[in-house]
mmCIF file of C-alpha atoms and ligand atoms in Angstrom:
data_model
loop_
_atom_site.group_PDB
_atom_site.id
_atom_site.type_symbol
_atom_site.label_atom_id
_atom_site.label_comp_id
_atom_site.label_asym_id
_atom_site.label_seq_id
_atom_site.Cartn_x
_atom_site.Cartn_y
_atom_site.Cartn_z
ATOM 1 C CA MET A 1 54.700 -14.315 40.283
ATOM 2 C CA PRO A 2 52.087 -11.613 40.955
ATOM 3 C CA GLU A 3 52.266 -10.302 44.505
ATOM 4 C CA LEU A 4 49.289 -9.974 46.856
ATOM 5 C CA HIS A 5 49.846 -8.412 50.292
ATOM 6 C CA VAL A 6 46.925 -8.548 52.708
ATOM 7 C CA SER A 7 47.488 -6.711 55.954
ATOM 8 C CA THR A 8 47.433 -8.569 59.262
ATOM 9 C CA HIS A 9 48.376 -5.588 61.432
ATOM 10 C CA PRO A 10 46.100 -5.393 64.496
ATOM 11 C CA LEU A 11 45.605 -1.625 64.222
ATOM 12 C CA ILE A 12 44.536 -1.928 60.593
ATOM 13 C CA LEU A 13 42.163 -4.796 61.406
ATOM 14 C CA HIS A 14 40.637 -2.791 64.268
ATOM 15 C CA LYS A 15 40.107 0.318 62.156
ATOM 16 C CA LEU A 16 38.819 -1.695 59.215
ATOM 17 C CA ALA A 17 35.991 -3.118 61.340
ATOM 18 C CA LEU A 18 34.975 0.437 62.293
ATOM 19 C CA LEU A 19 35.147 1.463 58.631
ATOM 20 C CA ARG A 20 32.873 -1.377 57.519
ATOM 21 C CA ASP A 21 30.267 -0.624 60.202
ATOM 22 C CA ALA A 22 27.127 0.714 58.496
ATOM 23 C CA THR A 23 26.582 3.185 61.361
ATOM 24 C CA THR A 24 29.951 4.923 60.820
ATOM 25 C CA GLU A 25 29.143 8.433 59.597
ATOM 26 C CA PRO A 26 31.070 10.181 56.754
ATOM 27 C CA LYS A 27 33.365 12.266 59.021
ATOM 28 C CA LYS A 28 34.576 9.210 60.928
ATOM 29 C CA PHE A 29 34.647 7.167 57.711
ATOM 30 C CA ARG A 30 36.997 9.692 56.071
ATOM 31 C CA GLN A 31 39.230 9.752 59.155
ATOM 32 C CA LEU A 32 39.484 5.940 59.160
ATOM 33 C CA ILE A 33 40.353 5.788 55.450
ATOM 34 C CA ARG A 34 43.050 8.357 56.054
ATOM 35 C CA GLU A 35 44.512 6.467 59.034
ATOM 36 C CA ILE A 36 44.415 3.012 57.409
ATOM 37 C CA SER A 37 46.007 4.408 54.234
ATOM 38 C CA MET A 38 48.899 5.886 56.228
ATOM 39 C CA MET A 39 49.582 2.551 57.910
ATOM 40 C CA MET A 40 49.332 0.629 54.652
ATOM 41 C CA LEU A 41 51.847 2.966 53.043
ATOM 42 C CA ILE A 42 54.554 1.551 55.325
ATOM 43 C CA ASP A 43 54.158 -1.939 53.887
ATOM 44 C CA ALA A 44 53.785 -0.723 50.303
ATOM 45 C CA THR A 45 57.028 1.276 50.416
ATOM 46 C CA VAL A 46 59.188 -1.256 52.238
ATOM 47 C CA ASP A 47 61.311 -1.910 49.126
ATOM 48 C CA VAL A 48 61.776 1.672 47.903
ATOM 49 C CA PRO A 49 65.501 2.228 47.309
ATOM 50 C CA VAL A 50 67.369 4.734 49.449
ATOM 51 C CA SER A 51 70.664 6.506 48.911
ATOM 52 C CA ALA A 52 73.242 7.117 51.617
ATOM 53 C CA ILE A 53 73.640 10.647 52.966
ATOM 54 C CA THR A 54 75.403 12.291 55.878
ATOM 55 C CA VAL A 55 73.530 14.529 58.316
ATOM 56 C CA GLU A 56 74.956 16.866 60.915
ATOM 57 C CA THR A 57 73.444 16.239 64.338
ATOM 58 C CA PRO A 58 74.142 18.615 67.270
ATOM 59 C CA MET A 59 76.802 16.038 68.263
ATOM 60 C CA GLY A 60 78.548 15.446 64.934
ATOM 61 C CA SER A 61 78.094 13.639 61.614
ATOM 62 C CA ALA A 62 75.738 10.683 61.274
ATOM 63 C CA PRO A 63 75.074 8.362 58.364
ATOM 64 C CA GLY A 64 71.530 8.631 57.038
ATOM 65 C CA HIS A 65 69.314 7.753 54.115
ATOM 66 C CA ARG A 66 67.111 9.547 51.618
ATOM 67 C CA LEU A 67 64.512 8.046 49.296
ATOM 68 C CA ALA A 68 66.186 7.575 45.928
ATOM 69 C CA LYS A 69 63.000 7.389 43.840
ATOM 70 C CA ARG A 70 60.315 9.943 42.989
ATOM 71 C CA LEU A 71 56.933 8.842 44.282
ATOM 72 C CA GLY A 72 53.678 9.586 42.495
ATOM 73 C CA LEU A 73 50.264 9.151 44.098
ATOM 74 C CA VAL A 74 47.493 8.365 41.625
ATOM 75 C CA PRO A 75 44.082 8.503 43.318
ATOM 76 C CA VAL A 76 41.122 7.288 41.282
ATOM 77 C CA LEU A 77 38.230 9.774 41.588
ATOM 78 C CA ARG A 78 36.216 9.859 43.637
ATOM 79 C CA ALA A 79 36.880 7.313 46.338
ATOM 80 C CA GLY A 80 40.694 7.340 46.005
ATOM 81 C CA LEU A 81 40.724 10.979 47.140
ATOM 82 C CA GLY A 82 40.288 9.943 50.760
ATOM 83 C CA MET A 83 43.551 8.021 50.681
ATOM 84 C CA VAL A 84 45.660 10.982 49.532
ATOM 85 C CA ASP A 85 45.943 13.351 52.494
ATOM 86 C CA GLY A 86 47.279 10.892 55.062
ATOM 87 C CA ILE A 87 49.790 9.421 52.624
ATOM 88 C CA LEU A 88 50.860 12.891 51.535
ATOM 89 C CA GLU A 89 51.566 13.763 55.138
ATOM 90 C CA MET A 90 54.035 10.848 55.254
ATOM 91 C CA VAL A 91 55.616 11.629 51.859
ATOM 92 C CA PRO A 92 54.997 15.371 51.357
ATOM 93 C CA TYR A 93 57.325 15.513 48.328
ATOM 94 C CA ALA A 94 55.202 13.010 46.345
ATOM 95 C CA GLN A 95 53.462 14.209 43.197
ATOM 96 C CA VAL A 96 49.681 13.682 42.974
ATOM 97 C CA TRP A 97 48.094 12.859 39.619
ATOM 98 C CA HIS A 98 44.320 12.355 39.605
ATOM 99 C CA ILE A 99 42.571 9.958 37.268
ATOM 100 C CA GLY A 100 38.791 10.225 36.868
ATOM 101 C CA LEU A 101 36.975 6.942 36.269
ATOM 102 C CA TYR A 102 33.524 5.782 37.220
ATOM 103 C CA ARG A 103 32.048 2.351 36.882
ATOM 104 C CA ASP A 104 29.012 2.158 34.602
ATOM 105 C CA GLU A 105 26.352 0.650 36.852
ATOM 106 C CA ARG A 106 24.830 -1.442 34.062
ATOM 107 C CA THR A 107 27.918 -2.848 32.326
ATOM 108 C CA LEU A 108 30.288 -2.527 35.362
ATOM 109 C CA ARG A 109 32.882 -1.232 32.893
ATOM 110 C CA PRO A 110 35.060 1.782 33.778
ATOM 111 C CA VAL A 111 34.402 5.060 31.990
ATOM 112 C CA GLU A 112 37.303 7.533 31.928
ATOM 113 C CA TYR A 113 36.442 11.225 32.406
ATOM 114 C CA TYR A 114 39.559 12.966 33.763
ATOM 115 C CA ASN A 115 43.248 12.626 32.971
ATOM 116 C CA LYS A 116 45.750 15.495 33.077
ATOM 117 C CA LEU A 117 48.949 13.469 33.150
ATOM 118 C CA PRO A 118 51.849 15.409 31.631
ATOM 119 C CA VAL A 119 53.377 14.195 28.368
ATOM 120 C CA ALA A 120 56.309 12.373 29.948
ATOM 121 C CA PRO A 121 56.337 10.446 33.228
ATOM 122 C CA SER A 122 57.672 12.571 36.069
ATOM 123 C CA VAL A 123 57.807 9.909 38.803
ATOM 124 C CA ASP A 124 59.627 6.611 39.281
ATOM 125 C CA ILE A 125 57.039 4.721 41.345
ATOM 126 C CA CYS A 126 53.269 5.178 41.004
ATOM 127 C CA LEU A 127 51.072 4.282 43.961
ATOM 128 C CA LEU A 128 47.618 3.737 42.515
ATOM 129 C CA LEU A 129 45.088 4.579 45.249
ATOM 130 C CA ASP A 130 41.527 3.261 45.274
ATOM 131 C CA PRO A 131 39.840 1.816 48.369
ATOM 132 C CA MET A 132 37.791 -0.761 46.437
ATOM 133 C CA LEU A 133 39.000 -3.495 44.067
ATOM 134 C CA ALA A 134 35.723 -5.093 42.973
ATOM 135 C CA THR A 135 35.644 -6.457 39.399
ATOM 136 C CA GLY A 136 39.118 -4.955 38.955
ATOM 137 C CA GLY A 137 38.016 -3.115 35.804
ATOM 138 C CA SER A 138 38.784 0.363 37.164
ATOM 139 C CA ALA A 139 42.187 -0.621 38.557
ATOM 140 C CA SER A 140 43.193 -2.428 35.379
ATOM 141 C CA ALA A 141 42.115 0.515 33.204
ATOM 142 C CA THR A 142 44.082 2.928 35.409
ATOM 143 C CA VAL A 143 47.199 0.776 35.116
ATOM 144 C CA ASP A 144 46.689 0.766 31.325
ATOM 145 C CA ILE A 145 46.619 4.587 31.410
ATOM 146 C CA LEU A 146 49.756 4.760 33.570
ATOM 147 C CA LYS A 147 51.656 2.288 31.393
ATOM 148 C CA ARG A 148 50.727 4.208 28.226
ATOM 149 C CA TRP A 149 52.082 7.287 30.029
ATOM 150 C CA GLY A 150 55.363 5.424 30.468
ATOM 151 C CA ALA A 151 55.180 4.478 34.161
ATOM 152 C CA LYS A 152 57.704 1.734 34.857
ATOM 153 C CA GLN A 153 56.779 0.719 38.401
ATOM 154 C CA ILE A 154 53.189 0.692 39.645
ATOM 155 C CA LYS A 155 51.741 -0.590 42.913
ATOM 156 C CA PHE A 156 48.023 -0.880 43.696
ATOM 157 C CA LEU A 157 47.064 0.272 47.180
ATOM 158 C CA GLY A 158 43.482 -0.424 48.255
ATOM 159 C CA LEU A 159 41.463 -1.219 51.353
ATOM 160 C CA ILE A 160 39.108 -4.057 50.421
ATOM 161 C CA GLY A 161 39.407 -6.396 47.459
ATOM 162 C CA ALA A 162 37.293 -9.197 46.024
ATOM 163 C CA PRO A 163 38.949 -12.360 44.657
ATOM 164 C CA GLU A 164 37.507 -11.468 41.230
ATOM 165 C CA GLY A 165 39.267 -8.090 41.259
ATOM 166 C CA VAL A 166 42.585 -9.527 42.381
ATOM 167 C CA ALA A 167 42.415 -12.170 39.625
ATOM 168 C CA ARG A 168 41.555 -9.554 36.992
ATOM 169 C CA LEU A 169 44.334 -7.128 37.974
ATOM 170 C CA HIS A 170 46.914 -9.900 38.341
ATOM 171 C CA GLY A 171 45.818 -11.402 35.013
ATOM 172 C CA ASP A 172 46.000 -8.104 33.109
ATOM 173 C CA HIS A 173 49.054 -6.731 34.946
ATOM 174 C CA PRO A 174 51.085 -9.430 36.713
ATOM 175 C CA ASP A 175 53.873 -6.920 37.356
ATOM 176 C CA VAL A 176 51.668 -4.775 39.629
ATOM 177 C CA PRO A 177 51.738 -5.813 43.296
ATOM 178 C CA ILE A 178 48.479 -5.440 45.189
ATOM 179 C CA TYR A 179 48.321 -4.184 48.791
ATOM 180 C CA LEU A 180 45.004 -4.601 50.608
ATOM 181 C CA ALA A 181 43.760 -4.235 54.162
ATOM 182 C CA ALA A 182 41.358 -7.153 53.559
ATOM 183 C CA LEU A 183 40.478 -9.717 50.915
ATOM 184 C CA ASP A 184 36.730 -10.354 51.075
ATOM 185 C CA GLU A 185 34.574 -13.261 50.027
ATOM 186 C CA ARG A 186 32.978 -12.358 46.699
ATOM 187 C CA LEU A 187 31.057 -9.887 44.544
ATOM 188 C CA ASN A 188 27.274 -9.769 44.584
ATOM 189 C CA GLU A 189 25.119 -9.670 41.435
ATOM 190 C CA ARG A 190 25.522 -5.852 41.254
ATOM 191 C CA GLY A 191 29.308 -6.044 41.405
ATOM 192 C CA TYR A 192 29.552 -4.923 45.042
ATOM 193 C CA ILE A 193 32.043 -6.515 47.415
ATOM 194 C CA VAL A 194 30.492 -8.777 50.062
ATOM 195 C CA PRO A 195 30.725 -8.152 52.951
ATOM 196 C CA GLY A 196 32.734 -5.059 51.886
ATOM 197 C CA LEU A 197 31.617 -1.675 53.169
ATOM 198 C CA GLY A 198 29.101 -0.533 50.555
ATOM 199 C CA ASP A 199 29.905 2.344 48.209
ATOM 200 C CA ALA A 200 33.200 3.903 49.307
ATOM 201 C CA GLY A 201 32.618 7.172 47.420
ATOM 202 C CA ASP A 202 29.091 7.651 48.743
ATOM 203 C CA ARG A 203 30.107 6.841 52.314
ATOM 204 C CA GLN A 204 33.000 9.333 52.253
ATOM 205 C CA PHE A 205 31.071 12.157 50.703
ATOM 206 C CA GLY A 206 27.586 11.569 52.155
ATOM 207 C CA THR A 207 25.982 11.010 48.757
ATOM 208 C CA GLY A 208 24.437 7.589 49.306
HETATM 209 C C1 PRP B 301 34.325 2.567 42.873
HETATM 210 C C2 PRP B 301 35.703 2.378 43.452
HETATM 211 C C3 PRP B 301 36.504 1.911 42.267
HETATM 212 C C4 PRP B 301 35.507 1.079 41.516
HETATM 213 C C5 PRP B 301 35.776 -0.359 41.816
HETATM 214 O O1 PRP B 301 34.220 3.750 42.180
HETATM 215 O O2 PRP B 301 36.207 3.535 44.046
HETATM 216 O O3 PRP B 301 36.997 2.958 41.474
HETATM 217 O O4 PRP B 301 34.190 1.440 42.000
HETATM 218 O O5 PRP B 301 34.980 -1.167 41.025
HETATM 219 P P1 PRP B 301 35.588 -2.138 39.924
HETATM 220 O O6 PRP B 301 36.744 -2.839 40.539
HETATM 221 O O7 PRP B 301 34.443 -3.069 39.632
HETATM 222 O O8 PRP B 301 35.951 -1.318 38.723
HETATM 223 P P2 PRP B 301 32.840 4.200 41.483
HETATM 224 O O9 PRP B 301 32.764 3.670 40.105
HETATM 225 O O10 PRP B 301 31.704 3.877 42.391
HETATM 226 O O11 PRP B 301 33.012 5.758 41.307
HETATM 227 P P3 PRP B 301 32.877 6.927 42.373
HETATM 228 O O12 PRP B 301 34.028 6.799 43.332
HETATM 229 O O13 PRP B 301 33.000 8.134 41.538
HETATM 230 O O14 PRP B 301 31.570 6.816 43.081
HETATM 231 N N1 URA B 302 32.674 0.233 44.478
HETATM 232 C C1 URA B 302 32.446 0.431 45.805
HETATM 233 O O1 URA B 302 32.532 1.574 46.280
HETATM 234 N N2 URA B 302 32.121 -0.622 46.567
HETATM 235 C C2 URA B 302 32.022 -1.871 46.079
HETATM 236 O O2 URA B 302 31.722 -2.811 46.840
HETATM 237 C C3 URA B 302 32.262 -2.064 44.709
HETATM 238 C C4 URA B 302 32.595 -0.999 43.930
#
């Protein structure tokens, strides 16, 4: 069964309301995306395998753990960029592979413009980062790209999703779990999430 995880954590809910607020300026908006992404990472990595290690404390030996899988962060340009820094602070050894896609405003279809993935996959788990899951076209196309690359395990990590986007991504890729801070009501006639937060790229980079 496809997995959908929608956060109920009070801190995430609090910060999400600030993020949605139309008066939140780009600097604060970027900070909130960074903070929410860091908190969401905890949930999205809860099942990552660990291997047993031993560490030497000042008092003696202690059993410990180390992540046993290589993590790859795959932000979708532009808006996914804002999710990278906070997550990278938590997992500084993760690889970051950017994918450039924009949504054609007329057709709402994704158009790919940047992809420098190496020939063979170099990570075990890909965390696909994009704050908005609207029609789901961009997320589904990015998963297509990652699967053609050879990625075996992919998780979608976003902030706000529409039911249409969840249905599309689950329909195209039932093996990809979706982690969201909120599941909103619907898309409007221009493919924007309602109530959503507007254009995540424009609000981060002051280009609206
Ligand atoms: C936004 C968002 C997603 C996409 C979601 O990017 O960051 O990538 O739209 O829409 P979808 O689910 O209907 O495909 P946008 O196309 O606005 O590009 P930008 O970040 O470069 O502005
Ligand atoms: N892209 C955004 O940035 N916001 C939406 O609501 C839909 C697509």
